[in-house]
XYZ file of C-alpha atoms in Angstrom:
598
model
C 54.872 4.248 -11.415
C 52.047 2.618 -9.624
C 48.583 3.725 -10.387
C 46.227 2.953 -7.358
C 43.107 0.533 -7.637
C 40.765 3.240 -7.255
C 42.300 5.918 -10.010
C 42.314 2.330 -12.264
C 38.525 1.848 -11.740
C 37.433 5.089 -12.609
C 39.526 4.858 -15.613
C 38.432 1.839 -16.472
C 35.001 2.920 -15.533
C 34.598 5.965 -17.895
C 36.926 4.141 -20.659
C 34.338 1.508 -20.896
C 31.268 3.958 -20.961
C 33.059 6.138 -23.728
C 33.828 2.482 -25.731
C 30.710 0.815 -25.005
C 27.581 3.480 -24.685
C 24.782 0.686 -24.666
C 26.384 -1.076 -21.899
C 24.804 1.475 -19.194
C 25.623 2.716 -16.104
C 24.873 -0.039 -14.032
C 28.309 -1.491 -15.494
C 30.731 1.582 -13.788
C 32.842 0.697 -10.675
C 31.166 1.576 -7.561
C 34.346 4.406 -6.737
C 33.201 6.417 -10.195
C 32.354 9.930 -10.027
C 28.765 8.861 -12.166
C 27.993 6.579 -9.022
C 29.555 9.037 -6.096
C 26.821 11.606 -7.406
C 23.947 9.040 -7.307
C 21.301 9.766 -4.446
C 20.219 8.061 -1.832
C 16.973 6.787 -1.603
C 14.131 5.944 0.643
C 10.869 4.760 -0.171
C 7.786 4.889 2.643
C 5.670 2.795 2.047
C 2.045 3.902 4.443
C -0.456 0.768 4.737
C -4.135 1.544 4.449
C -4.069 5.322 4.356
C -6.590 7.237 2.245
C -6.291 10.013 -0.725
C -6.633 12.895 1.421
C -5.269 11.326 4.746
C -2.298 13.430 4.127
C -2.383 17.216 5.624
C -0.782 18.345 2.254
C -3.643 15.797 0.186
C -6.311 17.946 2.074
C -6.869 16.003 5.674
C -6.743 17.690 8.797
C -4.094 14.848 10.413
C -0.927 16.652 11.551
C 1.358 15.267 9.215
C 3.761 18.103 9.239
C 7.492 16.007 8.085
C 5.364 14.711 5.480
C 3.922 17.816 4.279
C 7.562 19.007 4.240
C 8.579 16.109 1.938
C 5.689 17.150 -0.193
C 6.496 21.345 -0.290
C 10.148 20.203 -1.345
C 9.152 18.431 -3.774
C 6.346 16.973 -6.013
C 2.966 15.711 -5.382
C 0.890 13.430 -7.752
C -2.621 13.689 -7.912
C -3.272 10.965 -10.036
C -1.083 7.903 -8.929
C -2.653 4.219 -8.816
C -1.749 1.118 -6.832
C -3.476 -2.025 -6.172
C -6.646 -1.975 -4.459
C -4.944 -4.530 -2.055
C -1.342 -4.837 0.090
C 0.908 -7.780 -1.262
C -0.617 -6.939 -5.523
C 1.005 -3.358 -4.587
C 4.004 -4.057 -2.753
C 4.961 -6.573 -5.910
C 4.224 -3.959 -8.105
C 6.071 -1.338 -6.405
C 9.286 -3.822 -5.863
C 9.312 -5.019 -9.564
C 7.890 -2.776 -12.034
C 5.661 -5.198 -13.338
C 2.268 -6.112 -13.301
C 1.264 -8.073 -10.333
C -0.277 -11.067 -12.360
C 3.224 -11.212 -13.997
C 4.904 -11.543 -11.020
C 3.444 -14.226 -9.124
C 0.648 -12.087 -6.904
C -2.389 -11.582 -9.114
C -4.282 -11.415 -5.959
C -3.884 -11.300 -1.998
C -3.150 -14.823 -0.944
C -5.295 -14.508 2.222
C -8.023 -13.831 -0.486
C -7.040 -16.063 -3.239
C -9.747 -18.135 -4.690
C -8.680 -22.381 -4.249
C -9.300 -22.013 -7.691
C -6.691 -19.746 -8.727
C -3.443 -20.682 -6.243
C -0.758 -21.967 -7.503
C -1.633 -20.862 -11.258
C 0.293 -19.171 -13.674
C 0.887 -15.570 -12.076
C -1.197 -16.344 -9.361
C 1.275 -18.130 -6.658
C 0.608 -15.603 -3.842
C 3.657 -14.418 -3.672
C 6.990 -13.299 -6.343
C 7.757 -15.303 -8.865
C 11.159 -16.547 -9.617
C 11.349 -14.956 -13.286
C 11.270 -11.561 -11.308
C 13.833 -9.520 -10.320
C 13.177 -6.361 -7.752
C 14.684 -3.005 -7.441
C 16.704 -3.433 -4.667
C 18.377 -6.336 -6.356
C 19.548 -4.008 -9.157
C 20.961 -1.186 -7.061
C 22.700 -3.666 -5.056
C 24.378 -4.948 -7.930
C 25.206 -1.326 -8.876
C 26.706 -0.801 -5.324
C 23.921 0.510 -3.236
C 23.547 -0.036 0.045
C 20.287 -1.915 0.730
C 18.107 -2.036 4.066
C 14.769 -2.593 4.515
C 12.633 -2.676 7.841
C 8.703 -3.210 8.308
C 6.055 -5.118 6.197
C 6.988 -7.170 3.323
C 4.234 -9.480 2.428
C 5.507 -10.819 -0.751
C 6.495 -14.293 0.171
C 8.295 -15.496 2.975
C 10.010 -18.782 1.250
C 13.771 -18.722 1.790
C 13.935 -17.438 -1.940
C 11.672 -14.769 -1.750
C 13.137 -13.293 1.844
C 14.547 -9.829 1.524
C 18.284 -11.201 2.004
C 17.527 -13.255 -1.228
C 15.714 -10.294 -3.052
C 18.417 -7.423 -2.612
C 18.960 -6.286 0.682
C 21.414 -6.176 2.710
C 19.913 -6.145 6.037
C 16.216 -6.590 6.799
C 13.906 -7.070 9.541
C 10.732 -7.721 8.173
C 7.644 -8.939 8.864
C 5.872 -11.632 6.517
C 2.401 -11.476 6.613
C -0.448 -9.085 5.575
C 0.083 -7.256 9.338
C -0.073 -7.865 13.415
C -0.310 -6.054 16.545
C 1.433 -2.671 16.656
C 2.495 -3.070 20.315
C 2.778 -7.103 20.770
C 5.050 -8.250 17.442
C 3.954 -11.441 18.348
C 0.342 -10.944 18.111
C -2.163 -11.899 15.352
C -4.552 -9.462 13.567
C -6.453 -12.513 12.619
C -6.407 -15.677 12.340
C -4.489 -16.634 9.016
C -1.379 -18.371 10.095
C -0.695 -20.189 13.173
C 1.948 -17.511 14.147
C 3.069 -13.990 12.996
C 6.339 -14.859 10.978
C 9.669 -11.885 11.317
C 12.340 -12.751 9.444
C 15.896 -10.749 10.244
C 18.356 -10.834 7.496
C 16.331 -14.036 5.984
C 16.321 -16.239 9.467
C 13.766 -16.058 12.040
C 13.893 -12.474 14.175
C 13.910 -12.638 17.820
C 11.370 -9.612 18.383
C 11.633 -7.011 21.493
C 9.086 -6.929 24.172
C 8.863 -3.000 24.383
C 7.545 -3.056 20.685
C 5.695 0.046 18.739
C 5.889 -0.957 15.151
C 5.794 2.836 13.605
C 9.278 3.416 16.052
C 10.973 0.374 15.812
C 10.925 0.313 11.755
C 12.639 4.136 12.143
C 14.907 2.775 14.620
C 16.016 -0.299 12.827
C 16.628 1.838 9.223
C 18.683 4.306 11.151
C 20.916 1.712 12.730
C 21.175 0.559 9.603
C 22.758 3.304 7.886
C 25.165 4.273 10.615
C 26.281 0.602 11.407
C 27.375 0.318 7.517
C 31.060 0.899 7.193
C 30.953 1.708 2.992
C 29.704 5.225 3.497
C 31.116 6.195 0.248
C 28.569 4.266 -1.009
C 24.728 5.272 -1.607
C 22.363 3.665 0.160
C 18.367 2.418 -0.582
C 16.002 2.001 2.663
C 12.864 0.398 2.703
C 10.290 1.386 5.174
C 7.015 -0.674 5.497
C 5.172 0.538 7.858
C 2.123 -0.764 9.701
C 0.366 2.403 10.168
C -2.574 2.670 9.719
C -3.434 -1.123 8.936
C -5.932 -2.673 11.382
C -5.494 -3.122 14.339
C -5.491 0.585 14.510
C -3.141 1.352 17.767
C -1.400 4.656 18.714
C 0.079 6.350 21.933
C -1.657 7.945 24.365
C -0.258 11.184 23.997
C -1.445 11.041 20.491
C -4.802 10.113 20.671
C -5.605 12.475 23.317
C -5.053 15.387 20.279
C -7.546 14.703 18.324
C -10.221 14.359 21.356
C -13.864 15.374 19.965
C -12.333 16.347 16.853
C -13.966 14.196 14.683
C -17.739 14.644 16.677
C -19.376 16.279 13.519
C -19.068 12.663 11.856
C -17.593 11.211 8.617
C -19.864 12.934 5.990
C -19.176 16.005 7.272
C -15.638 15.271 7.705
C -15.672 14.220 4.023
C -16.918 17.443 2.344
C -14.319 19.497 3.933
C -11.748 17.156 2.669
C -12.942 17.842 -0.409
C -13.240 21.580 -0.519
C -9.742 21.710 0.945
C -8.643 18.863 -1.948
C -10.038 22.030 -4.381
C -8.385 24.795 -2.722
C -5.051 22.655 -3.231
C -5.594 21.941 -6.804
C -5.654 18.391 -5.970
C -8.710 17.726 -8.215
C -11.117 20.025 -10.170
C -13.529 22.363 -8.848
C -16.890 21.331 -9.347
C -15.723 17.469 -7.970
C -19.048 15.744 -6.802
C -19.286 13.125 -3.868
C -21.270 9.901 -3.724
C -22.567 8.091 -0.964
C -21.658 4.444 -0.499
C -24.185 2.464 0.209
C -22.071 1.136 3.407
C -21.560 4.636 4.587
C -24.369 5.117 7.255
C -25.814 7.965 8.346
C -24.047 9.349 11.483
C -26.991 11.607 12.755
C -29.079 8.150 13.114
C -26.546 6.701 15.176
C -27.098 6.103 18.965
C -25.213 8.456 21.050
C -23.206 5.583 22.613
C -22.337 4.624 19.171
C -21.231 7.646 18.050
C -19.381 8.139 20.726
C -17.335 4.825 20.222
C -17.212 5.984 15.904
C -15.205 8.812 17.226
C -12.631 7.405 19.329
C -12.057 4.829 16.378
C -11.365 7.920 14.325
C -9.090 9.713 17.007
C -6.892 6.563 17.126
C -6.911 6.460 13.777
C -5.238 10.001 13.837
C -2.999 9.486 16.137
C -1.403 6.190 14.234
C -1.222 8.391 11.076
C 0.649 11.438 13.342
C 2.802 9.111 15.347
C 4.187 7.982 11.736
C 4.840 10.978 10.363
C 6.270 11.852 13.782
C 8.456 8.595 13.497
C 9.717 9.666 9.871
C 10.806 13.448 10.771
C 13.019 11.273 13.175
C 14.820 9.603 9.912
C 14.678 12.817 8.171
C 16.274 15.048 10.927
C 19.397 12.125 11.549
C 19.482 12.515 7.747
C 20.212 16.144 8.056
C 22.524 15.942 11.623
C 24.544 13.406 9.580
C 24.733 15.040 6.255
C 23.118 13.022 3.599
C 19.548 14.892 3.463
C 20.295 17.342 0.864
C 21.633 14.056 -1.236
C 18.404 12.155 -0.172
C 15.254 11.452 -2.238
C 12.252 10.472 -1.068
C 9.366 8.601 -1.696
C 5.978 8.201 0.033
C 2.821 6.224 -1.194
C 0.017 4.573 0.337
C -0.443 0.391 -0.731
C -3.995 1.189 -0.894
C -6.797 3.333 -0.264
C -8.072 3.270 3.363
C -9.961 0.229 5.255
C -13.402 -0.202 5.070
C -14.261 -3.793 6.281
C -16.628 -3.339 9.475
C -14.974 -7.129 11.006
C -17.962 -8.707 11.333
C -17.040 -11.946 10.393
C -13.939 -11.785 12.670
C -15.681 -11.311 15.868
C -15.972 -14.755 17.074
C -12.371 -14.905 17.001
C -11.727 -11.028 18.132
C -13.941 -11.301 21.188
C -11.358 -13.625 22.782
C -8.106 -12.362 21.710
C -8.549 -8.282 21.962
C -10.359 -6.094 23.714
C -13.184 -3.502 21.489
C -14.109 -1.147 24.616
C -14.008 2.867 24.120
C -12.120 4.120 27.181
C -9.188 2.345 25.734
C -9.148 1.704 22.329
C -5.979 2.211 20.422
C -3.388 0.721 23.928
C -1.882 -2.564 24.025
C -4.576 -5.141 23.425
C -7.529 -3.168 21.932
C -8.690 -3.659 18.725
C -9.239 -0.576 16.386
C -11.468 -0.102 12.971
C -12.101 2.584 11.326
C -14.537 1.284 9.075
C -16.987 1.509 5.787
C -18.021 5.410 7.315
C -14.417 7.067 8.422
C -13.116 4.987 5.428
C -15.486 6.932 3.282
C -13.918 9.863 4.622
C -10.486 8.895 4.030
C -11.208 8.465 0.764
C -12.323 11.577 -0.058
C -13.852 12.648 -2.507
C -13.560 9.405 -4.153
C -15.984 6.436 -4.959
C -14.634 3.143 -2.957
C -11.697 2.275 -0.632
C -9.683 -0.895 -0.181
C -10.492 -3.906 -2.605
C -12.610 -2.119 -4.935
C -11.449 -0.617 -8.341
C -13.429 3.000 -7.851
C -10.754 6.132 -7.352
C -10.750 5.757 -3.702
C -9.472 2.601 -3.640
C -6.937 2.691 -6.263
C -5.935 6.346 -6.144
C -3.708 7.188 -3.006
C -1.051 9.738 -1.721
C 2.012 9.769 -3.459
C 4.995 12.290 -3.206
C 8.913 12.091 -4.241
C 11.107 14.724 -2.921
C 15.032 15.751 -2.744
C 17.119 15.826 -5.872
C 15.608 14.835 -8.910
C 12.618 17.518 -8.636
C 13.422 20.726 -10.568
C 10.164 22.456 -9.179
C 9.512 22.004 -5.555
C 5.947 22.282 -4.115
C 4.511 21.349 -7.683
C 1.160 19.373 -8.256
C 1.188 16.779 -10.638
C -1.995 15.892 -12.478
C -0.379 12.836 -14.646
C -1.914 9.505 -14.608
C 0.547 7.289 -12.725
C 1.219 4.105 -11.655
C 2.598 1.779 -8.844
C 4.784 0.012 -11.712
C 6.316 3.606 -12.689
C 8.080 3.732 -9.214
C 10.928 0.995 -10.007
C 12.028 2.461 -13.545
C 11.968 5.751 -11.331
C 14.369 4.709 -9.144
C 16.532 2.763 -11.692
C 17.063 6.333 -13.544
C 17.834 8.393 -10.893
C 20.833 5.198 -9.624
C 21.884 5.740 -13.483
C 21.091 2.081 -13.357
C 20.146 0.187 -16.534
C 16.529 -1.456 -16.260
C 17.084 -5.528 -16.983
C 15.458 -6.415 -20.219
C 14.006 -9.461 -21.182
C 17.409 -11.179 -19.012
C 18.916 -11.070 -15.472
C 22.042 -12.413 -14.836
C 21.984 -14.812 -17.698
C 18.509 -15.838 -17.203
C 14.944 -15.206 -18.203
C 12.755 -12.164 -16.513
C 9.915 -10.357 -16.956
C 10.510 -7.035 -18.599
C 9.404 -3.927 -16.438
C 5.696 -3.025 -17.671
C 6.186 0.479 -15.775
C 7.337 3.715 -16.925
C 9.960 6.111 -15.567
C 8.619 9.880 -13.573
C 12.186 11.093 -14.113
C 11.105 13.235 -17.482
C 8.593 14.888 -15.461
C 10.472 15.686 -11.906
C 12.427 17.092 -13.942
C 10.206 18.974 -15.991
C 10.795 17.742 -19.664
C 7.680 16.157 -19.541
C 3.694 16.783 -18.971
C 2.696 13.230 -19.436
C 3.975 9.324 -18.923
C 1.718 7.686 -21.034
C 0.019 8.871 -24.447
C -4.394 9.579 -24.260
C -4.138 6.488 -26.872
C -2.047 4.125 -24.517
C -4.318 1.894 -22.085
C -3.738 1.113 -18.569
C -5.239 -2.387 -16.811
C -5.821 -3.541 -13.619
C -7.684 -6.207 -12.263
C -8.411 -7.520 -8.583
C -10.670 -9.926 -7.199
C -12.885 -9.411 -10.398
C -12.880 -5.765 -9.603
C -11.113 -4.099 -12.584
C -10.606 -0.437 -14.208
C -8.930 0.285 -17.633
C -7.726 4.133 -17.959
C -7.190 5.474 -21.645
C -6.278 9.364 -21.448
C -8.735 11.064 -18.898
C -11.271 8.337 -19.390
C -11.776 5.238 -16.648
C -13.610 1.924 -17.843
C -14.450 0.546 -13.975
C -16.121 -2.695 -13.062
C -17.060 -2.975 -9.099
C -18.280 -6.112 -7.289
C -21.192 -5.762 -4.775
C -21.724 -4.456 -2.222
C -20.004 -1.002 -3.708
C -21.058 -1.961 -7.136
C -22.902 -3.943 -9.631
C -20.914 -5.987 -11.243
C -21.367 -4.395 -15.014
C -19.167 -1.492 -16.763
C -18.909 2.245 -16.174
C -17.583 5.113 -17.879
C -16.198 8.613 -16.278
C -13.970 11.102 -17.577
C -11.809 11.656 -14.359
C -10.239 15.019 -15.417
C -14.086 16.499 -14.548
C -15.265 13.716 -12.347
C -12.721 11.933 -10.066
C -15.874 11.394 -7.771
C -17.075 8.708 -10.669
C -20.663 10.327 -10.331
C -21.781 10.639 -13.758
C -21.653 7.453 -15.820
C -20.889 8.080 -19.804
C -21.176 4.601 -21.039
C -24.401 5.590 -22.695
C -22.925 8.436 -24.309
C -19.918 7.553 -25.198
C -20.645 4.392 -27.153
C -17.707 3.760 -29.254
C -15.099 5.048 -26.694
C -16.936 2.485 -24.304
C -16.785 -0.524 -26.645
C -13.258 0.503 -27.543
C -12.259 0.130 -24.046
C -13.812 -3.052 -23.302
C -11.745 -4.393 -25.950
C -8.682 -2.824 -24.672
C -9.750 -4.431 -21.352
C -9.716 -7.970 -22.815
C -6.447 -7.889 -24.566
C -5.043 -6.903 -21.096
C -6.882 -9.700 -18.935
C -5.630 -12.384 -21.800
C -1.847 -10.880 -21.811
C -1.768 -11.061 -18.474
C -3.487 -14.056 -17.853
C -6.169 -12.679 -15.488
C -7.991 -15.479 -14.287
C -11.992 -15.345 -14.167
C -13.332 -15.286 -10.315
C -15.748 -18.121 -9.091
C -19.423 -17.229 -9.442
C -19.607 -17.114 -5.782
C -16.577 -15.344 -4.605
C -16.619 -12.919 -2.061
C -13.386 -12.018 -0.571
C -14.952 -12.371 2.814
C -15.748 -16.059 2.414
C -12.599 -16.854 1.003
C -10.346 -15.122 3.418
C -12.793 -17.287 6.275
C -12.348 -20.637 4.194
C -8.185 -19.705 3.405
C -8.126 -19.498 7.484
C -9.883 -22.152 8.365
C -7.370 -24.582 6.515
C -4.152 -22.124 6.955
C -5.065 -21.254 10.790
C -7.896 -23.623 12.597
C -6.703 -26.942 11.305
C -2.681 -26.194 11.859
C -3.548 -24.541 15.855
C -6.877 -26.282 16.747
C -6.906 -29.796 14.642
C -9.697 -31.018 11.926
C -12.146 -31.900 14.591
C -12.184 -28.921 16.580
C -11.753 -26.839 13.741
C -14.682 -28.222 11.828
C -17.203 -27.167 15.330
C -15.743 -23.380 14.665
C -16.283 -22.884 11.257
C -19.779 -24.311 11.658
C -20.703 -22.265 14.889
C -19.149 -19.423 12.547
C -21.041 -20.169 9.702
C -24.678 -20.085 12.015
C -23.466 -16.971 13.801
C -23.138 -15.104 10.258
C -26.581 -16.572 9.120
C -28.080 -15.166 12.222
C -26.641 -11.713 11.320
C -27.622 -12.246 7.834
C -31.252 -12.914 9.065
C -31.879 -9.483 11.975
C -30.165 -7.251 9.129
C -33.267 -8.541 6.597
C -36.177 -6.016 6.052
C -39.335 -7.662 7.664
């Protein structure tokens, strides 16, 4: 009698699992019946986007295939990523700390100090292994399209990291309509990379789109259907520049005329009325948020339109995903489908000051036609405010609103759709997520016979499917660190250290289960609970080898000084180079000078 190779492998398959318990699922033949019941899975990853952004995190942005996403399934209130891109897209890949695996900081921002030192290489480290790798070796499918931003040597390239098929970009961001194009200038070129070679980019380009079309083709092109698949989604949106279509941007005309402090309280009554965060939250004003009733009309006028584009990028993405989820449903796999969406950090709120020399020439900053092909959007320190709401900070600071962000997972493994979850979270947890609901074994200490860093996250599976109310015990401690802005979280308390201008450089307390708005400071109240902290704080900068910043660091000046040596000498030469960063240098000392009190 002959016994066909696929009844053999699931024999052989279960056989083993029944013999050999602690060997994990990972080990069964792709044609199992464990594996044929695995999910798909796609992750989305947003770039830039604030807490309540999100129409179902309390904005007023149509996001309605999102929202959907969210009402089918889970919503966490209290996730944390990286205050910065590349630190959370490591994070989010690996499971592991970013100063374990290679990008303690942003490279673009990475002190000449630090590069090239132990976890601080800019991009992943060899003694890392990512998510994708694992489910490919369990017989996913594995496709990723959009940003990747954590190292573009041949290594590190998504055809090298786990994926099947990739188009990717490698760099912090670029134009949304000209692939081509620079957002500034920190490379000679923008580098795409297609299936780990250089891509040959289309002309009739807009990034949100051609990510959605790429994953799609993707999945249908892929003969082993029997197979589960893993997609990758990086988008763009809403990373400066901020672009959109017209058709977009013409929706949200004089919707945003009442200005960003206004804008921000109703985010937070509506963040309330959700359950999102407590009632009785408080606001702060930043001290870079300006006050929109002083504004000249003219100004105002062009603060709005930033905001409208800004809109319109965040609808035209959620527009772009309801694309991917209705193929999913014409084709058959949505019900077998889970989702995840999270922003890499809290919402942009550099002003680009100290770009403008080299903006001036290469984009244009006019009202009538911001967010088309070649205009140049930001949003800002006063819509980032809003964005952020009703938290303290926004993208590369360590207050709530630059750390916190929208996160959702929906489809199978969520036993209680349309639920609220108030559990601290991390960026780290998402990888051990997805690992449990492949039935995939997490790595260890080894990979394929050779050394790795463990995963320092912690699986969300107990609680999506509601056998748990908490990831991590009130006694367990949580660091982060970033550009010497840092935050330790220990139960419903938050140790936070900001860097000027959004703070002052020395420790804070809050207890963020009454204050998520980090309002009222308990240091001097809670003395031993303060100390205690600090010392938890140290034994996580020396087990994770966070490096100490210069005593003049700004990121500003060291993104400027990483350009001038990664961009101006490589395009311009030395010489030439050398007269820009000068006349630079004199133009910011100017501004420095009218923006003094007499």
């Amino acid at each position: 009698m002959k016994i066909s190779p696929l009844v053999l492998a699931c024999a052989l398959g279960i056989a083993g699992v029944a013999l050999f318990p602690g060997v994990g699922l990972a080990a069964v033949p792709v044609a199992s019946a464990a594996q044929a019941s695995r999910p798909n899975i796609v992750v989305l990853v947003a770039d830039d986007w604030g807490f309540s952004d999100l129409g179902a995190f309390g904005g007023e942005i149509a996001t309605p295939h999102l929202d959907a996403l969210a009402k089918r399934g889970m919503r966490f209130s209290n996730f944390h990523v990286a205050a910065s891109c590349s630190p959370t897209r490591s994070m989010l890949l690996t499971g592991v700390d970013n100063h374990r695996n290679g990008v303690g900081n942003l490279r673009e921002a990475m002190p000449t100090e630090h590069l090239g030192k132990p976890g601080y290489q800019g991009s992943l480290a060899t003694n890392v292994v990512t998510v994708a790798q694992l489910l490919q070796d369990s017989g996913y499918r594995t496709y990723i399209a959009g940003k990747w931003n954590v190292g573009s040597e041949p290594y590190n390239l998504p055809n090298r990291r786990g994926f099947d098929k990739s188009i990717v970009q490698g760099d912090t961001g670029s134009d949304n309509w000209e692939p081509a194009k620079q957002y500034l200038p920190h490379l000679p070129a923008v580098y795409w990379y297609e299936d780990g070679k250089t891509a040959t980019m289309p002309s009739d380009f807009y990034s949100s789109q051609y990510f959605i079309d790429r994953t799609i083709g993707y999945i249908d092109a892929d003969p082993r259907k029997q197979q589960p698949f893993f997609a990758y989604v990086g988008f763009q949106a809403n990373h400066v520049p901020v672009q959109a279509p017209q058709a977009y941007i013409d929706k949200y005309k004089g919707r945003y005329h009442e200005g960003w402090t206004v804008l921000r309280e109703r985010r937070l009554g509506k963040a309330i009325e959700l359950g999102l965060v407590p009632p009785g939250t408080r606001l702060t004003t930043m001290s870079t948020t300006g006050d929109w009733n002083a504004l000249p009309e003219k100004e105002r006028l062009h603060m709005e339109r930033q905001m409208e584009v800004y809109a319109a990028m965040a609808e035209a993405m959620d527009a772009h995903v309801g694309r991917l989820v209705d193929h999913l449903k014409k084709t058959g796999q949505y019900d077998n489908t889970a989702f995840v969406f999270l922003s890499d950090n809290g919402p942009e709120g550099s002003d680009y000051h100290e770009a403008q020399p080299w903006l001036v020439f290469n984009y244009k900053q006019d009202t009538e036609t911001l967010g088309a092909k070649g205009t140049y959007g930001i949003p800002g320190p006063g819509w980032a405010s809003a964005s952020a709401s009703p938290f303290y900070t926004y993208k590369f600071w360590s207050g709530e609103g630059g750390i916190r962000t929208p996160m959702l997972i929906s489809g199978p493994p969520v036993r209680q759709a349309n639920h609220i979850e108030a559990a601290l979270t991390h960026v780290t947890d998402i990888t051990p997520t997805l690992l449990d609901l492949a039935q995939v074994k997490a790595p260890g200490a080894s990979y394929q016979g050779a050394a790795v860093e463990p995963l320092t996250g912690m699986s969300l599976l107990p609680l999506l499917q509601g056998h748990a109310s908490a990831v991590r015990t009130p006694a367990q401690p949580l660091g982060y660190e970033l550009s010497g802005n840092a935050a330790l979280f220990k139960g419903h308390l938050k140790l936070v250290r900001n860097m000027p201008p959004l703070g002052d450089g020395l420790w804070h307390l809050y207890d963020l289960a009454s204050d998520p708005g980090e309002t009222l400071d308990l240091s001097a109240k809670l003395l031993q609970e303060f100390a205690a902290m600090q010392v938890d704080y140290a034994n996580y900068e020396k087990a994770n080898q966070v490096l100490p910043m210069p005593a003049d660091y700004t990121p500003q000046k060291q993104v400027m000084i990483n350009g001038f040596w990664r961009y101006w000498v490589p395009v311009f030469g030395k010489q030439v180079a050398a007269v820009l960063l000068t006349l630079t240098a004199l133009l910011m000392w100017w501004r420095l000078r009218r923006r003094r009190p007499a």
